[in-house]
Short mmCIF file of C-alpha atoms in Angstrom, two decimals:
data_model
loop_
_atom_site.label_atom_id
_atom_site.label_comp_id
_atom_site.label_asym_id
_atom_site.label_seq_id
_atom_site.Cartn_x
_atom_site.Cartn_y
_atom_site.Cartn_z
CA MET Q 1000 14.15 40.14 4.75
CA ARG Q 1001 15.79 36.88 3.31
CA VAL Q 1002 13.95 34.03 1.87
CA CYS Q 1003 15.51 30.54 1.51
CA LEU Q 1004 13.95 28.01 -0.70
CA GLU Q 1005 15.24 24.52 0.33
CA GLY Q 1006 15.29 22.28 -2.50
CA GLY Q 1007 16.41 19.18 -0.68
CA TYR Q 1008 12.69 18.44 0.34
CA HIS Q 1009 10.06 16.72 -1.58
CA VAL Q 1010 6.68 18.40 -1.16
CA LEU Q 1011 4.12 15.74 -1.45
CA ASP Q 1012 0.93 16.41 -3.39
CA GLU Q 1013 -0.46 12.93 -2.71
CA SER Q 1014 -0.54 10.41 0.24
CA THR Q 1015 2.76 8.63 1.03
CA MET Q 1016 0.74 5.21 0.84
CA TYR Q 1017 0.49 5.53 -3.09
CA ILE Q 1018 3.23 8.21 -3.78
CA SER Q 1019 4.49 8.32 -7.40
CA ASP Q 1020 7.56 10.59 -6.99
CA GLN Q 1021 10.10 10.87 -4.05
CA ARG Q 1022 12.74 13.07 -5.72
CA PRO Q 1023 13.76 16.30 -4.14
CA THR Q 1024 12.67 19.71 -5.52
CA ALA Q 1025 16.04 20.68 -6.66
CA LYS Q 1026 16.82 19.00 -10.09
CA GLN Q 1027 20.52 19.07 -9.27
CA LEU Q 1028 19.88 16.34 -6.65
CA TRP Q 1029 18.04 13.97 -8.95
CA LYS Q 1030 19.72 10.59 -9.56
CA GLN Q 1031 19.57 8.70 -12.94
CA PRO Q 1032 16.44 6.75 -13.77
CA VAL Q 1033 16.31 3.07 -13.01
CA GLY Q 1034 13.69 2.23 -15.59
CA ILE Q 1035 11.09 3.12 -18.15
CA LEU Q 1036 7.36 2.85 -17.78
CA GLU Q 1037 5.23 2.60 -20.73
CA VAL Q 1038 1.36 2.69 -20.47
CA GLY Q 1039 -0.99 2.04 -23.51
CA ILE Q 1040 -4.33 3.38 -22.64
CA LEU Q 1041 -6.31 1.29 -24.99
CA GLY Q 1042 -10.06 2.01 -24.24
CA ALA Q 1043 -12.96 1.43 -21.98
CA GLN Q 1044 -15.97 -0.90 -22.18
CA GLY Q 1045 -19.40 -1.08 -20.51
CA LEU Q 1046 -19.52 2.42 -19.37
CA LEU Q 1047 -22.72 3.60 -17.66
CA PRO Q 1048 -24.55 6.76 -18.98
CA MET Q 1049 -23.44 9.83 -17.06
CA LYS Q 1050 -25.94 12.39 -18.46
CA MET Q 1051 -28.92 12.89 -20.56
CA LYS Q 1052 -28.46 14.27 -23.95
CA ASP Q 1053 -31.31 14.67 -26.53
CA GLY Q 1054 -33.48 12.56 -24.28
CA ARG Q 1055 -31.13 9.51 -24.01
CA GLY Q 1056 -28.13 8.66 -21.78
CA SER Q 1057 -24.77 9.48 -22.89
CA THR Q 1058 -21.07 9.55 -21.94
CA ASP Q 1059 -18.28 11.63 -23.18
CA ALA Q 1060 -15.28 9.86 -21.60
CA TYR Q 1061 -11.56 10.82 -21.34
CA CYS Q 1062 -8.66 9.30 -19.33
CA VAL Q 1063 -6.12 11.09 -17.10
CA ALA Q 1064 -2.91 9.41 -15.97
CA LYS Q 1065 -0.64 10.73 -13.21
CA TYR Q 1066 2.94 9.59 -12.42
CA GLY Q 1067 5.42 11.90 -10.82
CA GLN Q 1068 5.11 15.37 -12.06
CA LYS Q 1069 3.84 14.40 -15.51
CA TRP Q 1070 0.16 14.33 -15.88
CA VAL Q 1071 -1.42 13.14 -19.17
CA ARG Q 1072 -4.83 13.45 -20.56
CA THR Q 1073 -6.42 11.52 -23.65
CA ARG Q 1074 -8.83 12.94 -26.16
CA THR Q 1075 -12.54 12.95 -25.20
CA ILE Q 1076 -14.57 10.23 -27.22
CA MET Q 1077 -18.13 11.60 -27.74
CA GLU Q 1078 -21.36 9.69 -27.01
CA THR Q 1079 -20.14 6.25 -26.60
CA PHE Q 1080 -20.06 3.68 -23.81
CA ASN Q 1081 -17.13 1.82 -25.38
CA PRO Q 1082 -14.56 4.51 -26.25
CA ARG Q 1083 -11.20 3.61 -27.88
CA TRP Q 1084 -8.37 5.85 -27.20
CA ASN Q 1085 -5.28 3.78 -28.17
CA GLU Q 1086 -2.80 6.35 -26.81
CA GLN Q 1087 0.68 5.45 -25.46
CA TYR Q 1088 2.54 7.47 -22.88
CA THR Q 1089 6.14 6.98 -21.29
CA TRP Q 1090 7.60 8.04 -17.98
CA GLU Q 1091 10.87 7.80 -16.51
CA VAL Q 1092 11.10 5.73 -13.25
CA TYR Q 1093 13.33 6.75 -10.37
CA ASP Q 1094 11.85 4.47 -7.90
CA PRO Q 1095 10.07 1.18 -8.59
CA CYS Q 1096 8.18 1.36 -5.25
CA THR Q 1097 5.90 3.94 -6.59
CA VAL Q 1098 2.21 4.02 -7.80
CA ILE Q 1099 0.74 5.28 -11.18
CA THR Q 1100 -2.83 6.42 -10.90
CA LEU Q 1101 -5.25 6.49 -13.96
CA GLY Q 1102 -8.88 7.95 -13.77
CA VAL Q 1103 -11.67 7.96 -16.21
CA PHE Q 1104 -14.08 10.86 -16.22
CA ASP Q 1105 -17.07 12.15 -18.28
CA ASN Q 1106 -16.66 15.58 -19.99
CA SER Q 1107 -19.58 17.73 -19.11
CA HIS Q 1108 -18.22 20.85 -20.94
CA LEU Q 1109 -18.67 19.78 -24.45
CA GLY Q 1110 -21.83 19.82 -26.56
CA GLY Q 1111 -25.24 20.79 -25.30
CA ASN Q 1112 -25.00 18.82 -22.12
CA SER Q 1113 -28.14 18.86 -19.82
CA GLY Q 1114 -26.90 17.12 -16.80
CA GLY Q 1115 -28.60 19.19 -14.28
CA GLY Q 1116 -28.22 18.86 -10.54
CA SER Q 1117 -25.59 20.02 -8.18
CA ASN Q 1118 -22.85 18.31 -10.20
CA ALA Q 1119 -23.80 20.32 -13.48
CA GLY Q 1120 -20.74 21.82 -15.00
CA ARG Q 1121 -18.40 19.44 -13.17
CA ASP Q 1122 -16.61 16.40 -14.80
CA ALA Q 1123 -18.21 13.37 -13.20
CA ARG Q 1124 -15.84 10.64 -12.09
CA ILE Q 1125 -16.27 7.25 -13.68
CA GLY Q 1126 -13.64 5.27 -11.88
CA LYS Q 1127 -9.94 4.99 -10.96
CA VAL Q 1128 -7.14 2.56 -11.21
CA ARG Q 1129 -3.82 2.41 -9.25
CA ILE Q 1130 -0.95 0.16 -10.15
CA ARG Q 1131 2.11 -0.16 -7.98
CA LEU Q 1132 5.31 -0.54 -10.18
CA SER Q 1133 6.98 -3.07 -7.77
CA THR Q 1134 4.20 -5.54 -8.66
CA LEU Q 1135 5.11 -5.75 -12.26
CA GLU Q 1136 7.74 -8.11 -13.60
CA ALA Q 1137 10.44 -6.44 -15.70
CA HIS Q 1138 10.29 -6.46 -19.44
CA ARG Q 1139 6.75 -8.13 -19.38
CA THR Q 1140 3.77 -6.48 -21.18
CA TYR Q 1141 0.54 -6.77 -19.13
CA THR Q 1142 -2.67 -6.33 -21.07
CA HIS Q 1143 -5.57 -6.52 -18.76
CA SER Q 1144 -9.05 -4.97 -17.98
CA TYR Q 1145 -9.56 -3.31 -14.70
CA PRO Q 1146 -13.01 -2.64 -13.15
CA LEU Q 1147 -13.87 1.00 -12.53
CA LEU Q 1148 -15.45 1.21 -9.01
CA VAL Q 1149 -16.96 4.18 -7.56
CA LEU Q 1150 -18.63 4.56 -4.13
CA HIS Q 1151 -21.98 6.60 -4.42
CA PRO Q 1152 -23.97 8.00 -1.62
CA HIS Q 1153 -26.27 4.94 -1.92
CA ALA Q 1154 -24.06 2.03 -2.95
CA LEU Q 1155 -20.93 0.83 -4.68
CA LYS Q 1156 -21.24 0.76 -8.52
CA LYS Q 1157 -19.20 -0.72 -11.10
CA MET Q 1158 -19.05 2.00 -13.98
CA GLY Q 1159 -17.14 -0.30 -16.52
CA GLU Q 1160 -13.79 -1.57 -17.34
CA LEU Q 1161 -10.59 0.09 -18.33
CA GLN Q 1162 -8.26 -1.67 -20.87
CA LEU Q 1163 -4.54 -1.01 -20.34
CA ALA Q 1164 -1.30 -2.26 -21.70
CA ILE Q 1165 1.62 -1.80 -19.32
CA ARG Q 1166 5.29 -2.49 -19.54
CA PHE Q 1167 8.12 -1.64 -17.08
CA THR Q 1168 11.57 -1.88 -18.41
CA THR Q 1169 14.63 -1.83 -16.03
CA LEU Q 1170 17.80 -0.07 -17.22
CA SER Q 1171 20.18 -1.52 -14.55
CA LEU Q 1172 19.46 -4.41 -12.29
CA ALA Q 1173 22.19 -3.26 -9.92
CA ASN Q 1174 20.70 0.17 -9.47
CA MET Q 1175 17.23 -1.39 -8.94
CA ILE Q 1176 18.63 -3.51 -6.17
CA TYR Q 1177 20.47 -0.56 -4.55
CA ILE Q 1178 17.23 1.47 -4.58
CA TYR Q 1179 15.70 -1.04 -2.12
CA GLY Q 1180 18.10 -0.25 0.46
CA GLN Q 1181 17.63 3.66 0.23
CA PRO Q 1182 15.47 5.84 2.32
CA LEU Q 1183 12.01 6.49 0.92
CA LEU Q 1184 12.31 10.31 0.87
CA PRO Q 1185 15.17 12.63 0.53
CA LYS Q 1186 17.63 13.00 3.25
CA MET Q 1187 16.42 16.37 4.38
CA HIS Q 1188 13.25 14.80 5.57
CA TYR Q 1189 15.21 12.91 8.06
CA LEU Q 1190 17.86 15.43 8.97
CA HIS Q 1191 15.34 18.35 9.63
CA PRO Q 1192 11.90 16.59 9.47
CA PHE Q 1193 8.49 18.40 9.06
CA THR Q 1194 5.84 18.01 11.69
CA VAL Q 1195 2.55 16.23 10.77
CA ASN Q 1196 0.52 19.59 10.54
CA GLN Q 1197 3.21 21.09 8.25
CA VAL Q 1198 3.21 18.08 5.90
CA ASP Q 1199 -0.55 18.23 5.76
CA ASN Q 1200 -0.62 22.02 5.10
CA LEU Q 1201 2.20 21.65 2.38
CA ARG Q 1202 0.20 18.84 0.67
CA TYR Q 1203 -2.94 21.05 0.69
CA GLN Q 1204 -1.07 24.02 -0.78
CA ALA Q 1205 0.83 21.80 -3.31
CA MET Q 1206 -2.60 20.30 -4.46
CA ASN Q 1207 -3.98 23.91 -5.12
CA ILE Q 1208 -0.75 24.81 -7.02
CA VAL Q 1209 -1.08 21.56 -9.21
CA ALA Q 1210 -4.69 22.37 -9.77
CA ARG Q 1211 -4.20 25.85 -10.83
CA ARG Q 1212 -1.40 24.88 -13.12
CA LEU Q 1213 -3.31 22.07 -14.88
CA GLY Q 1214 -6.38 24.29 -15.08
CA ARG Q 1215 -4.42 26.50 -17.47
CA ALA Q 1216 -3.27 23.54 -19.62
CA GLU Q 1217 -4.80 22.89 -23.01
CA PRO Q 1218 -7.14 20.93 -22.72
CA PRO Q 1219 -7.44 21.97 -18.98
CA LEU Q 1220 -7.85 19.54 -16.21
CA ARG Q 1221 -10.39 20.74 -13.67
CA LYS Q 1222 -10.03 21.10 -9.92
CA GLU Q 1223 -12.50 18.23 -9.24
CA VAL Q 1224 -10.49 15.91 -11.56
CA VAL Q 1225 -7.13 16.79 -9.67
CA GLU Q 1226 -8.67 16.29 -6.30
CA TYR Q 1227 -10.05 12.84 -7.23
CA MET Q 1228 -6.78 11.85 -8.63
CA LEU Q 1229 -4.88 13.10 -5.62
CA ASP Q 1230 -7.45 11.67 -3.01
CA VAL Q 1231 -7.63 14.95 -1.01
CA ASP Q 1232 -10.43 13.58 1.15
CA SER Q 1233 -8.61 10.39 2.35
CA HIS Q 1234 -8.18 12.00 5.72
CA MET Q 1235 -11.78 12.52 6.46
CA TRP Q 1236 -13.64 10.22 8.95
CA SER Q 1237 -15.24 7.21 7.53
CA MET Q 1238 -16.75 4.29 9.38
CA ARG Q 1239 -16.13 2.24 6.38
CA ARG Q 1240 -12.52 3.05 6.14
CA SER Q 1241 -12.07 2.34 9.99
CA LYS Q 1242 -13.82 -1.00 9.58
CA ALA Q 1243 -11.50 -1.74 6.78
CA ASN Q 1244 -8.17 -1.01 8.64
CA PHE Q 1245 -9.59 -2.90 11.78
CA PHE Q 1246 -10.07 -5.98 9.65
CA ARG Q 1247 -6.53 -5.58 7.91
CA ILE Q 1248 -5.11 -5.60 11.47
CA MET Q 1249 -7.22 -8.65 12.28
CA SER Q 1250 -6.10 -10.47 9.16
CA LEU Q 1251 -2.50 -9.94 10.25
CA VAL Q 1252 -3.04 -11.06 13.75
CA SER Q 1253 -4.92 -14.03 12.48
CA GLY Q 1254 -1.77 -15.53 11.19
CA MET Q 1255 -0.13 -15.37 14.49
CA VAL Q 1256 -3.19 -16.59 16.18
CA ALA Q 1257 -3.10 -19.64 13.75
CA ILE Q 1258 0.45 -20.40 14.67
CA GLY Q 1259 -0.45 -20.20 18.29
CA GLN Q 1260 -3.38 -22.53 17.94
CA TRP Q 1261 -1.22 -24.99 15.93
CA PHE Q 1262 1.41 -24.90 18.73
CA GLY Q 1263 -1.21 -25.34 21.35
CA SER Q 1264 -2.41 -28.41 19.59
CA VAL Q 1265 1.12 -29.59 19.58
CA CYS Q 1266 1.46 -28.99 23.42
CA TYR Q 1267 -1.84 -30.93 24.05
CA TRP Q 1268 -0.82 -33.74 21.82
CA LYS Q 1269 -3.91 -33.55 19.61
CA ASN Q 1270 -1.91 -35.03 16.86
CA PRO Q 1271 0.75 -37.48 18.43
CA ILE Q 1272 2.90 -37.66 15.32
CA THR Q 1273 3.25 -33.83 14.76
CA SER Q 1274 4.09 -33.64 18.71
CA VAL Q 1275 6.72 -36.22 18.38
CA LEU Q 1276 8.43 -34.49 15.26
CA VAL Q 1277 8.19 -31.15 16.97
CA HIS Q 1278 9.97 -32.80 20.04
CA ILE Q 1279 12.71 -34.19 17.81
CA LEU Q 1280 13.32 -30.97 16.07
CA PHE Q 1281 13.40 -29.13 19.50
CA LEU Q 1282 16.09 -31.59 20.90
CA ILE Q 1283 18.00 -31.21 17.68
CA LEU Q 1284 17.95 -27.47 17.90
CA VAL Q 1285 18.88 -27.51 21.62
CA TRP Q 1286 21.76 -29.98 21.03
CA TYR Q 1287 22.99 -28.05 18.06
CA PRO Q 1288 22.04 -24.45 18.77
CA GLU Q 1289 24.01 -23.13 15.74
CA LEU Q 1290 21.28 -24.58 13.45
CA ILE Q 1291 18.58 -22.32 14.86
CA LEU Q 1292 19.12 -19.25 12.48
CA PRO Q 1293 19.84 -21.47 9.33
CA THR Q 1294 17.02 -23.54 10.04
CA LEU Q 1295 14.73 -20.49 10.40
CA CYS Q 1296 16.02 -18.86 7.23
CA PHE Q 1297 15.77 -22.11 5.36
CA TYR Q 1298 12.21 -22.42 6.46
CA MET Q 1299 11.26 -18.99 5.22
CA PHE Q 1300 12.93 -19.81 1.93
CA LEU Q 1301 10.78 -22.92 1.62
CA VAL Q 1302 7.53 -20.88 2.38
CA GLY Q 1303 8.40 -18.21 -0.14
CA LEU Q 1304 9.04 -21.01 -2.82
CA TRP Q 1305 5.73 -22.50 -1.81
CA ASN Q 1306 3.91 -19.20 -2.21
CA TYR Q 1307 5.35 -18.55 -5.54
CA ARG Q 1308 2.60 -20.66 -7.20
CA TYR Q 1309 -0.04 -18.45 -5.64
CA ARG Q 1310 1.62 -15.15 -6.85
CA PRO Q 1311 -0.96 -12.85 -8.68
CA ARG Q 1312 -0.85 -13.03 -12.48
CA TYR Q 1313 -1.89 -9.46 -13.00
CA PRO Q 1314 -0.96 -6.32 -10.90
CA PRO Q 1315 -3.44 -6.03 -7.87
CA HIS Q 1316 -6.27 -3.48 -8.11
CA MET Q 1317 -9.00 -1.95 -6.09
CA ASP Q 1318 -10.30 -4.67 -3.61
CA THR Q 1319 -13.86 -4.27 -2.58
CA LYS Q 1320 -13.84 -6.65 0.12
CA LEU Q 1321 -10.74 -5.25 1.62
CA SER Q 1322 -12.28 -1.81 1.30
CA TRP Q 1323 -15.37 -3.13 3.13
CA ALA Q 1324 -17.34 -1.47 0.38
CA GLU Q 1325 -19.74 -4.37 -0.69
CA SER Q 1326 -21.64 -4.61 2.76
CA VAL Q 1327 -21.38 -1.08 3.97
CA ASN Q 1328 -24.44 0.33 5.79
CA PRO Q 1329 -26.51 2.95 3.88
CA ASP Q 1330 -26.30 5.46 6.60
CA GLU Q 1331 -22.44 4.94 6.92
CA LEU Q 1332 -22.15 5.83 3.24
CA ASP Q 1333 -24.11 8.78 3.67
CA GLU Q 1334 -22.04 9.97 6.51
CA GLU Q 1335 -18.90 9.39 4.41
CA PHE Q 1336 -20.31 11.74 1.65
CA ASP Q 1337 -21.59 14.35 4.08
CA THR Q 1338 -19.83 17.75 4.02
CA PHE Q 1339 -17.74 19.25 6.70
CA PRO Q 1340 -19.23 20.86 8.61
CA THR Q 1341 -22.29 18.59 8.38
CA CYS Q 1342 -25.46 19.56 6.63
CA ARG Q 1343 -27.67 16.86 8.02
CA PRO Q 1344 -30.65 17.16 10.35
CA HIS Q 1345 -29.96 17.36 14.19
CA ASP Q 1346 -31.51 13.93 14.91
CA VAL Q 1347 -29.29 12.24 12.17
CA VAL Q 1348 -26.21 13.96 13.56
CA ARG Q 1349 -27.07 12.91 17.12
CA MET Q 1350 -27.54 9.33 16.08
CA ARG Q 1351 -24.04 9.33 14.29
CA TYR Q 1352 -22.39 10.95 17.43
CA ASP Q 1353 -23.86 8.46 19.73
CA ARG Q 1354 -22.68 5.75 17.13
CA LEU Q 1355 -19.26 7.22 17.16
CA ARG Q 1356 -19.14 7.46 20.93
CA SER Q 1357 -19.94 3.77 21.29
CA VAL Q 1358 -17.23 2.89 18.80
CA ALA Q 1359 -14.70 5.19 20.58
CA GLY Q 1360 -15.70 3.55 23.94
CA ARG Q 1361 -14.61 0.06 22.66
CA ILE Q 1362 -11.27 1.64 21.28
CA GLN Q 1363 -10.92 3.33 24.73
CA THR Q 1364 -11.36 0.02 26.47
CA VAL Q 1365 -8.81 -1.69 24.17
CA VAL Q 1366 -6.24 1.22 24.70
CA GLY Q 1367 -6.75 1.05 28.45
CA ASP Q 1368 -6.15 -2.77 28.65
CA ILE Q 1369 -2.86 -2.32 26.64
CA ALA Q 1370 -1.88 0.41 28.93
CA THR Q 1371 -2.60 -1.66 31.98
CA GLN Q 1372 -0.45 -4.56 30.83
CA GLY Q 1373 2.42 -2.11 30.09
CA GLU Q 1374 2.03 -0.49 33.49
CA ARG Q 1375 2.04 -3.90 35.24
CA PHE Q 1376 5.28 -4.81 33.46
CA GLU Q 1377 6.73 -1.50 34.54
CA SER Q 1378 5.68 -2.01 38.08
CA LEU Q 1379 7.94 -5.11 38.39
CA LEU Q 1380 10.80 -2.78 39.38
CA GLY Q 1381 8.77 0.38 40.18
CA TRP Q 1382 8.05 -0.52 43.92
CA ARG Q 1383 4.31 0.41 43.48
CA ASP Q 1384 3.72 -2.85 45.32
CA PRO Q 1385 6.61 -3.32 47.62
CA ARG Q 1386 6.05 -7.08 48.23
CA ALA Q 1387 5.64 -8.03 44.61
CA THR Q 1388 8.85 -5.89 43.70
CA SER Q 1389 10.78 -7.60 46.56
CA LEU Q 1390 9.61 -11.11 45.48
CA PHE Q 1391 10.63 -10.23 41.75
CA ILE Q 1392 14.10 -8.94 42.55
CA VAL Q 1393 14.91 -11.95 44.72
CA PHE Q 1394 13.64 -14.20 42.01
CA CYS Q 1395 16.05 -12.44 39.57
CA VAL Q 1396 19.07 -12.85 41.83
CA CYS Q 1397 18.29 -16.47 42.16
CA ALA Q 1398 17.75 -17.08 38.58
CA ALA Q 1399 20.86 -15.13 37.83
CA VAL Q 1400 22.84 -17.73 40.05
CA VAL Q 1401 21.23 -20.68 38.58
CA LEU Q 1402 21.48 -19.54 34.88
CA TYR Q 1403 25.30 -18.80 35.57
CA ALA Q 1404 25.92 -22.38 37.05
CA THR Q 1405 23.85 -24.24 34.56
CA PRO Q 1406 24.71 -24.81 30.99
CA PHE Q 1407 22.37 -22.99 28.46
CA ARG Q 1408 21.60 -26.31 26.88
CA VAL Q 1409 20.26 -27.74 30.02
CA VAL Q 1410 18.01 -24.68 30.75
CA ALA Q 1411 16.72 -24.62 27.28
CA LEU Q 1412 16.09 -28.50 27.26
CA VAL Q 1413 14.29 -28.28 30.68
CA GLY Q 1414 12.16 -25.22 29.84
CA GLY Q 1415 11.13 -26.71 26.30
CA LEU Q 1416 10.14 -30.00 27.56
CA TYR Q 1417 8.26 -28.54 30.54
CA TYR Q 1418 6.34 -26.26 28.02
CA LEU Q 1419 5.67 -29.25 25.72
CA ARG Q 1420 4.73 -31.55 28.37
CA HIS Q 1421 1.82 -34.00 28.02
CA PRO Q 1422 -1.77 -32.78 28.97
CA ARG Q 1423 -1.95 -35.31 31.89
CA PHE Q 1424 0.81 -33.25 33.64
CA ARG Q 1425 -1.10 -29.97 33.09
CA SER Q 1426 -3.40 -28.13 35.31
CA LYS Q 1427 -6.32 -26.15 34.23
CA LEU Q 1428 -5.51 -23.38 36.58
CA PRO Q 1429 -3.41 -20.49 35.56
CA SER Q 1430 0.45 -20.70 35.95
CA VAL Q 1431 2.26 -19.12 38.89
CA PRO Q 1432 4.05 -16.47 36.65
CA SER Q 1433 0.56 -15.66 34.99
CA SER Q 1434 -1.13 -15.22 38.29
CA PHE Q 1435 1.79 -13.10 39.65
CA PHE Q 1436 1.65 -10.76 36.60
CA LYS Q 1437 -2.11 -10.32 37.00
CA ARG Q 1438 -1.83 -9.37 40.51
CA LEU Q 1439 0.65 -6.48 39.76
CA THR Q 1440 -0.57 -3.00 40.17
CA ALA Q 1441 -1.46 -0.51 37.46
CA ARG Q 1442 -2.47 2.99 37.40
CA THR Q 1443 -6.05 2.46 36.73
CA ASP Q 1444 -7.18 3.17 40.26
CA SER Q 1445 -5.66 6.53 39.98
CA LEU Q 1446 -7.96 7.55 37.03
CA LEU Q 1447 -10.88 9.73 37.82
#
């Protein structure tokens, strides 16, 4: 039997969305570091009591930081809601587009703790902070307090604040710029890529190996701490996360919708001055087409300069509105914290299943509409409707002859002026191309 250990891969123990290390396993393939990350864990303030000790609330807090393969842990400050650690740690940075994760926990293994309940003997999570290094300006020290937010089965709670001092120092600006053009993962991931199931299985095994290794350290990091830092449950179903991702997509689409609405107002002359200016710009670009790309690039340059004044002053942190955690339904939270397989009563599971079916039905309808539009486009040349395909290919021949004989400037000028025409020359009925496209056949009639 021959065993081959391929060191050209990077086995992930965390999600690629907030990965902290992209280097291959083999040290011989490591590049030189591009910077130094210095983190000062100053302290925390306003922590909530995590357990009862001698008849009163108490918290024995410590902080854990993880970046790359290096994990660090502060000392435990006993019986205080405002611990001061004042400890500093340093990491070598090989890629600026990475994330450092810091978590605060309550030590339940010191003293005569009497937490009780199902979490007795487990270090309770107080909160977590993620900071992406690419959001840090080089050679600048950030001193800021970050809220520690934790989702509980009943509500979102602010458990306190973590005070940090962070500085990212670049060693070579040229290497930093060069990194931005390189692949995210080592080249073996692209030459012989893993399947999705293999990546998930390797990540689960890597997490267990890391948990066992850190459990033997002094002082030990327990498995629940490692799981919380690595977000091992991020793949589980959550209605809250689904809503958050949906509204993320909607926020992206809203920008394009706003541009479309603005252009529609230009076409319908709701603001005559703006419509006249757009007409003048259009005529200039048609007459001098070589100015189209420079104008577009210069416009993006001006937008970037304008947005510079709105840049974040401190590195972004957990956003409760983005996470849809402030107005989440209590039953949806209970579903998110449910075990797998479920341990809830049958009537609750049936209600959640029916709700999931309704959500999946809407998604099914949207996916079906997208497939219908794609199949209509495909049927233009697919002869599913012989008459429609005949009309389209005849139109293509005529358009080819006209476009060959007519200068491009004339075609662009006529098409643009027709699209920007005044509302009195418009009809409220759909256009001929739109009506023709909607009459094309799709495969929906073949579905059972």
